[in-house]
Every structure is written in C-alpha cells, then in structure tokens.
mmCIF file of C-alpha atoms in Angstrom:
data_model
loop_
_atom_site.group_PDB
_atom_site.id
_atom_site.type_symbol
_atom_site.label_atom_id
_atom_site.label_comp_id
_atom_site.label_asym_id
_atom_site.label_seq_id
_atom_site.Cartn_x
_atom_site.Cartn_y
_atom_site.Cartn_z
ATOM 1 C CA MET A 1 165.626 116.027 264.225
ATOM 2 C CA THR A 2 168.309 117.688 266.318
ATOM 3 C CA ARG A 3 172.030 117.409 265.488
ATOM 4 C CA LEU A 4 172.499 115.201 268.576
ATOM 5 C CA ARG A 5 169.766 112.798 267.465
ATOM 6 C CA VAL A 6 171.147 112.720 263.922
ATOM 7 C CA LEU A 7 174.584 111.814 265.347
ATOM 8 C CA PHE A 8 173.061 109.140 267.570
ATOM 9 C CA ALA A 9 171.050 107.707 264.700
ATOM 10 C CA SER A 10 174.107 107.610 262.457
ATOM 11 C CA THR A 11 176.170 105.915 265.158
ATOM 12 C CA ALA A 12 173.415 103.370 265.835
ATOM 13 C CA ALA A 13 173.156 102.574 262.131
ATOM 14 C CA ALA A 14 176.915 102.169 261.892
ATOM 15 C CA LEU A 15 176.838 99.696 264.780
ATOM 16 C CA GLY A 16 173.971 97.764 263.254
ATOM 17 C CA LEU A 17 171.578 98.759 266.044
ATOM 18 C CA SER A 18 167.846 99.304 265.534
ATOM 19 C CA LEU A 19 166.486 102.701 266.533
ATOM 20 C CA ALA A 20 162.845 103.073 267.651
ATOM 21 C CA ILE A 21 161.709 106.688 267.833
ATOM 22 C CA SER A 22 158.572 107.436 269.836
ATOM 23 C CA ALA A 23 156.723 104.309 268.745
ATOM 24 C CA PRO A 24 153.621 104.012 270.926
ATOM 25 C CA VAL A 25 152.764 100.623 272.370
ATOM 26 C CA GLN A 26 149.372 99.640 271.018
ATOM 27 C CA ALA A 27 146.758 97.449 272.658
ATOM 28 C CA ASP A 28 146.129 94.142 270.894
ATOM 29 C CA THR A 29 142.355 94.093 270.987
ATOM 30 C CA LEU A 30 142.024 91.346 268.379
ATOM 31 C CA SER A 31 144.196 88.907 270.376
ATOM 32 C CA LYS A 32 142.207 89.635 273.541
ATOM 33 C CA ILE A 33 138.935 88.991 271.736
ATOM 34 C CA ARG A 34 140.211 85.697 270.349
ATOM 35 C CA GLU A 35 141.494 84.624 273.734
ATOM 36 C CA ARG A 36 138.153 85.478 275.345
ATOM 37 C CA GLY A 37 136.217 83.723 272.581
ATOM 38 C CA VAL A 38 133.618 86.453 272.146
ATOM 39 C CA LEU A 39 133.392 90.069 270.968
ATOM 40 C CA VAL A 40 132.017 92.440 273.625
ATOM 41 C CA CYS A 41 129.904 95.102 271.904
ATOM 42 C CA GLY A 42 128.312 98.158 273.529
ATOM 43 C CA VAL A 43 124.793 98.862 272.290
ATOM 44 C CA HIS A 44 121.793 101.064 273.071
ATOM 45 C CA PRO A 45 119.666 99.788 275.984
ATOM 46 C CA GLY A 46 116.669 99.596 273.681
ATOM 47 C CA LEU A 47 116.323 101.560 270.448
ATOM 48 C CA VAL A 48 113.939 99.703 268.156
ATOM 49 C CA GLY A 49 115.428 99.067 264.737
ATOM 50 C CA PHE A 50 118.963 99.827 265.901
ATOM 51 C CA GLY A 51 119.637 97.853 269.047
ATOM 52 C CA ALA A 52 117.075 96.094 271.251
ATOM 53 C CA PRO A 53 116.454 92.557 272.537
ATOM 54 C CA ASN A 54 113.497 90.662 271.077
ATOM 55 C CA SER A 55 111.049 88.583 273.120
ATOM 56 C CA ALA A 56 113.601 85.765 273.292
ATOM 57 C CA GLY A 57 116.319 88.109 274.560
ATOM 58 C CA ASP A 58 118.263 88.072 271.280
ATOM 59 C CA TRP A 59 119.645 91.444 270.210
ATOM 60 C CA GLN A 60 118.313 92.746 266.922
ATOM 61 C CA GLY A 61 118.753 95.917 264.879
ATOM 62 C CA PHE A 62 121.029 97.846 262.552
ATOM 63 C CA ASP A 63 123.765 98.503 265.150
ATOM 64 C CA ALA A 64 123.442 95.003 266.604
ATOM 65 C CA ASP A 65 123.939 93.533 263.130
ATOM 66 C CA PHE A 66 127.241 95.359 262.765
ATOM 67 C CA CYS A 67 128.347 93.896 266.121
ATOM 68 C CA LYS A 68 127.583 90.495 264.599
ATOM 69 C CA ALA A 69 129.468 91.437 261.428
ATOM 70 C CA PHE A 70 132.651 92.333 263.358
ATOM 71 C CA ALA A 71 132.431 89.075 265.305
ATOM 72 C CA ALA A 72 131.832 87.005 262.158
ATOM 73 C CA ALA A 73 134.963 88.505 260.586
ATOM 74 C CA ILE A 74 136.962 87.247 263.566
ATOM 75 C CA PHE A 75 135.290 83.962 264.517
ATOM 76 C CA GLU A 76 133.433 82.869 261.343
ATOM 77 C CA LYS A 77 130.261 82.838 263.480
ATOM 78 C CA PRO A 78 128.843 85.987 265.149
ATOM 79 C CA LYS A 79 129.938 85.313 268.737
ATOM 80 C CA VAL A 80 128.882 88.502 270.541
ATOM 81 C CA LYS A 81 128.229 89.583 274.108
ATOM 82 C CA PHE A 82 125.939 92.620 273.972
ATOM 83 C CA VAL A 83 126.355 95.214 276.724
ATOM 84 C CA PRO A 84 123.555 97.833 276.901
ATOM 85 C CA LEU A 85 124.972 101.283 277.719
ATOM 86 C CA SER A 86 123.379 104.644 278.499
ATOM 87 C CA ASP A 87 124.377 107.882 276.767
ATOM 88 C CA GLN A 88 126.427 108.856 279.813
ATOM 89 C CA ALA A 89 128.194 105.484 280.255
ATOM 90 C CA ARG A 90 128.939 104.482 276.665
ATOM 91 C CA PHE A 91 132.286 106.210 276.088
ATOM 92 C CA THR A 92 133.610 105.535 279.607
ATOM 93 C CA ALA A 93 132.857 101.829 279.187
ATOM 94 C CA LEU A 94 134.870 101.784 275.973
ATOM 95 C CA GLN A 95 137.747 103.750 277.485
ATOM 96 C CA ASN A 96 137.891 101.360 280.456
ATOM 97 C CA GLY A 97 137.940 98.251 278.276
ATOM 98 C CA GLU A 98 134.522 97.025 279.406
ATOM 99 C CA VAL A 99 133.579 96.708 275.732
ATOM 100 C CA ASP A 100 135.703 96.179 272.628
ATOM 101 C CA VAL A 101 133.633 98.381 270.339
ATOM 102 C CA LEU A 102 130.585 100.631 270.491
ATOM 103 C CA SER A 103 127.917 100.126 267.859
ATOM 104 C CA ARG A 104 125.402 102.478 269.380
ATOM 105 C CA ASN A 105 124.080 105.487 267.388
ATOM 106 C CA SER A 106 127.076 107.647 268.330
ATOM 107 C CA THR A 107 127.770 110.811 266.353
ATOM 108 C CA TRP A 108 131.310 111.497 265.159
ATOM 109 C CA THR A 109 132.538 114.856 266.488
ATOM 110 C CA LEU A 110 135.944 116.491 266.766
ATOM 111 C CA THR A 111 135.961 116.415 270.582
ATOM 112 C CA ARG A 112 135.030 112.751 270.796
ATOM 113 C CA ASP A 113 137.559 111.833 268.133
ATOM 114 C CA THR A 114 140.510 113.829 269.460
ATOM 115 C CA THR A 115 140.267 114.293 273.227
ATOM 116 C CA MET A 116 138.796 111.095 274.647
ATOM 117 C CA GLY A 117 141.294 108.440 273.550
ATOM 118 C CA LEU A 118 138.780 107.118 271.029
ATOM 119 C CA GLN A 119 138.457 106.912 267.257
ATOM 120 C CA PHE A 120 135.608 106.677 264.757
ATOM 121 C CA PRO A 121 136.966 104.447 261.973
ATOM 122 C CA VAL A 122 134.030 104.778 259.567
ATOM 123 C CA VAL A 123 130.505 106.141 259.137
ATOM 124 C CA ASP A 124 127.852 103.448 258.716
ATOM 125 C CA PHE A 125 124.766 105.660 259.078
ATOM 126 C CA PHE A 126 124.282 109.250 257.947
ATOM 127 C CA ASP A 127 121.664 110.911 260.109
ATOM 128 C CA GLY A 128 120.625 114.476 260.846
ATOM 129 C CA GLN A 129 118.359 116.538 263.074
ATOM 130 C CA GLY A 130 114.724 116.852 262.074
ATOM 131 C CA PHE A 131 111.249 117.596 263.426
ATOM 132 C CA LEU A 132 108.358 115.369 264.511
ATOM 133 C CA ILE A 133 104.891 116.927 264.673
ATOM 134 C CA ASN A 134 101.333 115.930 265.414
ATOM 135 C CA LYS A 135 99.565 116.086 262.052
ATOM 136 C CA LYS A 136 96.855 118.215 263.687
ATOM 137 C CA LEU A 137 99.376 121.062 263.760
ATOM 138 C CA GLY A 138 98.747 121.338 260.029
ATOM 139 C CA VAL A 139 102.277 122.141 258.824
ATOM 140 C CA THR A 140 104.252 120.419 256.093
ATOM 141 C CA LYS A 141 107.676 122.039 256.429
ATOM 142 C CA ALA A 142 109.854 123.665 259.094
ATOM 143 C CA ALA A 143 109.406 127.166 257.645
ATOM 144 C CA GLU A 144 105.800 127.024 258.866
ATOM 145 C CA LEU A 145 106.817 126.546 262.533
ATOM 146 C CA ASP A 146 107.037 130.266 263.400
ATOM 147 C CA GLY A 147 106.239 130.727 267.098
ATOM 148 C CA ALA A 148 106.111 126.984 267.820
ATOM 149 C CA THR A 149 107.185 125.455 271.140
ATOM 150 C CA VAL A 150 109.943 122.910 270.528
ATOM 151 C CA CYS A 151 110.883 120.082 272.915
ATOM 152 C CA ILE A 152 114.666 119.662 273.080
ATOM 153 C CA GLN A 153 116.663 117.092 275.060
ATOM 154 C CA GLN A 154 119.123 118.546 277.564
ATOM 155 C CA GLY A 155 122.818 117.874 277.023
ATOM 156 C CA THR A 156 122.562 117.729 273.239
ATOM 157 C CA THR A 157 123.448 120.222 270.513
ATOM 158 C CA SER A 158 119.809 120.306 269.373
ATOM 159 C CA GLU A 159 118.958 123.771 270.733
ATOM 160 C CA TYR A 160 122.042 125.344 269.118
ATOM 161 C CA VAL A 161 121.211 123.739 265.770
ATOM 162 C CA VAL A 162 117.520 124.711 265.911
ATOM 163 C CA ARG A 163 118.284 128.292 266.934
ATOM 164 C CA ASN A 164 120.679 128.739 263.997
ATOM 165 C CA PHE A 165 118.180 127.181 261.601
ATOM 166 C CA PHE A 166 115.266 129.363 262.761
ATOM 167 C CA ASP A 167 117.455 132.486 262.735
ATOM 168 C CA LYS A 168 118.289 131.857 259.094
ATOM 169 C CA LEU A 169 114.565 131.561 258.320
ATOM 170 C CA LYS A 170 113.885 134.711 260.400
ATOM 171 C CA ILE A 171 111.230 132.937 262.467
ATOM 172 C CA THR A 172 110.973 132.375 266.226
ATOM 173 C CA PHE A 173 110.432 129.412 268.518
ATOM 174 C CA LYS A 174 110.112 128.704 272.235
ATOM 175 C CA PRO A 175 112.447 125.933 273.504
ATOM 176 C CA VAL A 176 111.175 123.482 276.128
ATOM 177 C CA VAL A 177 114.341 121.801 277.445
ATOM 178 C CA ILE A 178 113.726 118.322 278.877
ATOM 179 C CA GLU A 179 116.283 116.437 280.978
ATOM 180 C CA SER A 180 115.550 112.708 280.657
ATOM 181 C CA GLY A 181 114.821 110.699 277.550
ATOM 182 C CA THR A 182 111.574 109.284 278.946
ATOM 183 C CA GLU A 183 110.242 112.728 279.908
ATOM 184 C CA PHE A 184 111.401 114.035 276.529
ATOM 185 C CA PHE A 185 108.977 111.703 274.760
ATOM 186 C CA SER A 186 106.084 112.039 277.213
ATOM 187 C CA ALA A 187 106.260 115.856 277.191
ATOM 188 C CA PHE A 188 105.628 115.877 273.452
ATOM 189 C CA PHE A 189 102.772 113.381 273.610
ATOM 190 C CA ALA A 190 101.260 115.354 276.520
ATOM 191 C CA SER A 191 101.189 118.424 274.212
ATOM 192 C CA ARG A 192 103.693 120.427 276.264
ATOM 193 C CA CYS A 193 105.228 121.375 272.923
ATOM 194 C CA ASP A 194 104.146 121.565 269.302
ATOM 195 C CA VAL A 195 107.156 119.795 267.868
ATOM 196 C CA ILE A 196 109.996 117.606 269.032
ATOM 197 C CA THR A 197 113.470 117.766 267.486
ATOM 198 C CA SER A 198 116.191 115.131 267.443
ATOM 199 C CA ASP A 199 118.011 112.920 264.940
ATOM 200 C CA VAL A 200 115.608 111.596 262.319
ATOM 201 C CA SER A 201 116.384 107.996 263.285
ATOM 202 C CA GLN A 202 115.319 108.692 266.875
ATOM 203 C CA LEU A 203 112.218 110.545 265.727
ATOM 204 C CA ALA A 204 111.205 107.476 263.715
ATOM 205 C CA VAL A 205 111.428 105.384 266.899
ATOM 206 C CA ILE A 206 109.509 107.991 268.932
ATOM 207 C CA ARG A 207 106.772 108.062 266.292
ATOM 208 C CA LEU A 208 106.571 104.248 266.310
ATOM 209 C CA ASN A 209 106.316 104.114 270.114
ATOM 210 C CA SER A 210 103.509 106.665 270.227
ATOM 211 C CA GLY A 211 100.874 103.964 269.910
ATOM 212 C CA ASN A 212 99.271 105.913 267.053
ATOM 213 C CA PRO A 213 102.086 106.519 264.549
ATOM 214 C CA GLU A 214 99.601 107.477 261.852
ATOM 215 C CA ASN A 215 98.828 110.649 263.845
ATOM 216 C CA TYR A 216 102.391 111.940 263.607
ATOM 217 C CA ALA A 217 104.711 112.960 260.787
ATOM 218 C CA ILE A 218 108.418 113.683 260.393
ATOM 219 C CA LEU A 219 108.877 116.878 258.409
ATOM 220 C CA PRO A 220 111.104 116.627 255.299
ATOM 221 C CA ASP A 221 113.624 119.182 256.628
ATOM 222 C CA VAL A 222 116.952 117.749 257.851
ATOM 223 C CA ILE A 223 118.843 120.634 259.475
ATOM 224 C CA SER A 224 122.155 119.181 260.618
ATOM 225 C CA LYS A 225 124.794 116.556 259.893
ATOM 226 C CA SER A 226 125.016 113.584 262.232
ATOM 227 C CA PRO A 227 127.478 111.011 260.887
ATOM 228 C CA MET A 228 127.282 107.892 263.035
ATOM 229 C CA GLY A 229 129.371 104.774 263.228
ATOM 230 C CA PRO A 230 131.198 102.286 265.404
ATOM 231 C CA VAL A 231 133.688 103.622 267.963
ATOM 232 C CA VAL A 232 136.889 101.933 269.186
ATOM 233 C CA ARG A 233 139.741 102.890 271.464
ATOM 234 C CA GLY A 234 142.381 105.111 269.936
ATOM 235 C CA ASP A 235 145.394 102.990 270.871
ATOM 236 C CA ASP A 236 144.791 100.135 268.428
ATOM 237 C CA LYS A 237 144.855 101.050 264.746
ATOM 238 C CA HIS A 238 144.863 97.380 263.766
ATOM 239 C CA PHE A 239 141.480 96.708 265.366
ATOM 240 C CA ALA A 240 140.135 100.010 264.024
ATOM 241 C CA ASP A 241 141.129 98.831 260.530
ATOM 242 C CA LEU A 242 139.245 95.557 261.057
ATOM 243 C CA VAL A 243 136.080 97.416 262.069
ATOM 244 C CA LYS A 244 136.416 99.921 259.221
ATOM 245 C CA TRP A 245 136.959 97.364 256.478
ATOM 246 C CA THR A 246 134.148 95.141 257.760
ATOM 247 C CA VAL A 247 131.741 98.038 257.193
ATOM 248 C CA PHE A 248 133.333 98.720 253.800
ATOM 249 C CA ALA A 249 132.842 95.038 252.929
ATOM 250 C CA THR A 250 129.069 95.398 253.366
ATOM 251 C CA PHE A 251 129.066 98.457 251.058
ATOM 252 C CA THR A 252 131.138 96.670 248.421
ATOM 253 C CA ALA A 253 129.069 93.494 248.609
ATOM 254 C CA GLU A 254 125.976 95.546 247.808
ATOM 255 C CA GLU A 255 127.774 97.191 244.876
ATOM 256 C CA LEU A 256 128.740 93.788 243.488
ATOM 257 C CA GLY A 257 125.351 92.162 244.049
ATOM 258 C CA ILE A 258 126.608 89.780 246.723
ATOM 259 C CA THR A 259 123.882 88.847 249.217
ATOM 260 C CA LYS A 260 123.443 86.585 252.201
ATOM 261 C CA GLU A 261 121.621 84.143 249.949
ATOM 262 C CA ASN A 262 124.053 84.009 247.011
ATOM 263 C CA VAL A 263 127.450 84.618 248.642
ATOM 264 C CA LYS A 264 128.534 80.963 248.392
ATOM 265 C CA GLN A 265 127.538 80.765 244.724
ATOM 266 C CA MET A 266 129.535 83.914 244.008
ATOM 267 C CA LEU A 267 132.728 81.996 244.797
ATOM 268 C CA THR A 268 132.658 80.642 241.237
ATOM 269 C CA SER A 269 132.275 84.102 239.660
ATOM 270 C CA ASN A 270 134.748 85.184 236.984
ATOM 271 C CA ASN A 271 134.499 88.812 238.156
ATOM 272 C CA GLU A 272 137.910 89.627 239.627
ATOM 273 C CA ASP A 273 136.468 92.227 242.039
ATOM 274 C CA ILE A 274 134.145 89.584 243.481
ATOM 275 C CA ARG A 275 136.903 86.982 243.645
ATOM 276 C CA ARG A 276 139.205 89.410 245.466
ATOM 277 C CA LEU A 277 136.551 90.533 247.959
ATOM 278 C CA LEU A 278 135.569 86.963 248.825
ATOM 279 C CA GLY A 279 139.156 85.773 249.144
ATOM 280 C CA VAL A 280 139.139 83.450 246.156
ATOM 281 C CA THR A 281 142.062 85.549 244.993
ATOM 282 C CA PRO A 282 144.289 85.489 248.109
ATOM 283 C CA GLY A 283 145.283 88.574 250.073
ATOM 284 C CA VAL A 284 142.133 90.167 251.476
ATOM 285 C CA GLY A 285 142.748 88.935 255.026
ATOM 286 C CA ALA A 286 146.490 89.202 255.614
ATOM 287 C CA GLY A 287 146.654 92.901 256.473
ATOM 288 C CA LEU A 288 143.838 92.538 259.007
ATOM 289 C CA GLY A 289 145.120 89.382 260.680
ATOM 290 C CA LEU A 290 142.158 87.425 259.318
ATOM 291 C CA LYS A 291 141.650 84.470 257.015
ATOM 292 C CA ASP A 292 140.902 85.262 253.393
ATOM 293 C CA ASP A 293 137.298 84.029 253.752
ATOM 294 C CA TRP A 294 136.348 86.633 256.378
ATOM 295 C CA VAL A 295 134.076 88.606 254.046
ATOM 296 C CA ILE A 296 132.173 85.418 253.204
ATOM 297 C CA ASN A 297 131.552 84.927 256.927
ATOM 298 C CA VAL A 298 130.375 88.520 257.376
ATOM 299 C CA ILE A 299 127.906 88.439 254.484
ATOM 300 C CA SER A 300 126.707 84.948 255.464
ATOM 301 C CA ALA A 301 125.954 86.258 258.952
ATOM 302 C CA VAL A 302 124.249 89.601 258.255
ATOM 303 C CA GLY A 303 124.083 90.217 254.497
ATOM 304 C CA ASN A 304 125.230 93.287 252.579
ATOM 305 C CA TYR A 305 124.516 96.886 253.645
ATOM 306 C CA LYS A 306 121.182 97.064 251.817
ATOM 307 C CA GLU A 307 120.009 93.905 253.539
ATOM 308 C CA ILE A 308 121.061 95.224 256.967
ATOM 309 C CA PHE A 309 119.324 98.561 256.389
ATOM 310 C CA GLU A 310 116.103 97.255 254.872
ATOM 311 C CA ARG A 311 115.721 94.425 257.404
ATOM 312 C CA ASN A 312 115.984 96.714 260.415
ATOM 313 C CA VAL A 313 114.912 100.263 259.565
ATOM 314 C CA GLY A 314 113.836 100.301 255.916
ATOM 315 C CA ALA A 315 110.621 101.228 254.159
ATOM 316 C CA ASN A 316 108.933 97.885 254.918
ATOM 317 C CA THR A 317 109.715 97.981 258.654
ATOM 318 C CA PRO A 318 107.723 99.812 261.340
ATOM 319 C CA LEU A 319 110.298 102.665 261.187
ATOM 320 C CA GLN A 320 109.673 103.161 257.445
ATOM 321 C CA MET A 321 112.991 104.933 256.806
ATOM 322 C CA LYS A 322 114.168 105.685 253.279
ATOM 323 C CA ARG A 323 117.756 105.037 252.217
ATOM 324 C CA GLY A 324 118.381 108.681 251.253
ATOM 325 C CA GLN A 325 121.976 109.605 252.112
ATOM 326 C CA ASN A 326 122.514 106.004 253.174
ATOM 327 C CA SER A 327 122.390 104.854 249.570
ATOM 328 C CA LEU A 328 125.490 103.861 247.641
ATOM 329 C CA TRP A 329 127.423 106.625 245.930
ATOM 330 C CA SER A 330 126.348 105.155 242.577
ATOM 331 C CA ASP A 331 122.696 105.705 243.598
ATOM 332 C CA GLY A 332 123.221 109.304 244.714
ATOM 333 C CA GLY A 333 124.023 108.523 248.352
ATOM 334 C CA LEU A 334 127.088 108.958 250.536
ATOM 335 C CA LEU A 335 128.181 105.324 250.985
ATOM 336 C CA TYR A 336 131.555 104.875 249.329
ATOM 337 C CA ALA A 337 134.137 102.197 250.015
ATOM 338 C CA PRO A 338 137.836 102.325 249.050
ATOM 339 C CA LEU A 339 139.047 99.564 246.767
ATOM 340 C CA PHE A 340 139.657 96.061 248.051
#
C-alpha cells in the first residue's frame, strides 16, 4: 500500500469511516434462482448415461442428477429447467446468464478456469482419453496399435495427446481428423479407421450406440487426465460454494453409509459426523444461505455418489463403467471431501 493510501486509511479510521478497497460486486445467483423458482441447468443435448431425456421427456443421467441435487439443496425438491447445449454454445450460455450452472461433461482446464469469467468449483467425474476398437482388430492394449489409423474429433486435444503417447511408445499412427460428432462416430463404424479415441465416458456411449456393443472393446489404457465437473460464473463465489459442497455432500454421504432409502432414519444416529452432515447438529446450512436440512433434501432426491454413479453409468447399466478413479479415497479412488 502506498504512503498516500496508508495516510488515507489512517485518517478514515480516525474519523470512524469504513474503507472498502477494490471489493468486486458479485452476482447473487442464489437470490435470482429463488426469485425465479427454478434452477436453470445446462446439459448435453443427449449423452446416454450422463444427460438425455427419456421417452417421457424427463432428463436422466449422471450430470442431470447433479442438476437435481443443486436444485434440491435450494428448494427442497429438485425444481430444474434443463437447457441442452452444444459444445460450442455451452460456455457462452453460462457467461450470458442463460443458465445458472453447467453440468455437462466439461473438462477443467487452465484457460477455461482463468480467461473466460468462469470457475470449476469441484470435480465430480474423473475421466481420461482412451481407445475404442473393433474386436476383430485383435489387439488388447494400445502398444499393439503400431501403424493404426485413428479417428480423432476436430477441435479437441485428442491428437496432441495421442501423438505424445505414441511417441513415448516409439510407434506410429495415421490420424483421421473428423469435424462433426455424428461423422466422428459413423467414420469409425464405416471402417475409415481402426480405432477411435476420446474420453472413456464418451467411448462407452459410442460403443453402446453401435447397435452391436459386443463387437467392440475399450482398451484398458487411459492416456490423459480429464477432470470434469459443474461450471459456474466466476463472479459469484457464494453460489460456487453451494455447488461445490453439494457435490462434497454426496461423497460424504457415501462414506457415512447414508443412502436415499435410509437418510430419514439416519436422523436418529448417535454418530456426530452424520448428525452434523444432516443438520441435526445445527450449522451446516448457514454459510451457504441454506436451511440446515439441505443435505437431507439432496440425498432424498438423488442419493449418495455411489447411487448416482451406479444408477446411471455403473457396471449394471448399458455403459458398464467401473468406479476406478471415481471411487472414494478410502477405496483407492480420487473422491475426497473436506470436513463438514
């Protein structure tokens, strides 16, 4: 602080005046949502298991469930307006206030987090780039793909990641760069390439949509980091905290054995961690501008993290995804919540 500002601050203090130094005015997203009566959530136009409408037009999936979780924290019931957004439109829609939050398989990167007026409060799904092959190719790991043609979607970092990976293995490949998502899938199934590379979650959907998923396999190699999570505007830390701690609540509920089915019975538990999380011991809502029973409403609406994962993308769903990195830290995964 300069000598002039120190003098001014001292004078203001002596006169009993308050001094605000560069305090940014923040948007009050939570108040706007309450006034509107519904949370507006940006989702994928149709990614099975993550965000897609069912035959009745109701949105289902992992990302859609977290939209419902955020809304349940605010309203007790999951009052959500789902807005399907393309890859190109998703961040602009959030910046412009068309949606309150994105819950739409978006990867956390430095550029997105620091230059676009946005913030990624938390990771709710750890993904990574992998390979999908036709089993007739006869390979079981990426090291056996020497000389393969690889379909890559334009405008992604996939080619850079694959090139680095193959260089390290000292093997070669021929990239086939495809512009649109639809052509990306059809090119692979039309045998224009031997292998298709993208995030493993997307490969699971592509395999499912093939019509003959038993003919295709996702190789075990995961060659990049792709931490995904909800995205909010960068001018409202308070709302970012609400989104972040809602996700943490689903992690912690799983740790403590709290489920959609037993959450009400858990209110009589003598475990102080459970009592604090569920608001029996007061204080869990005040810092977020919520009632102390907000976690009860979240778990009643969508369940804990395990329930959300297994219901939408887990081993017993058509996507057949394993928990892997998306297991709790205590089970060897990366999911770890700060203390409530």
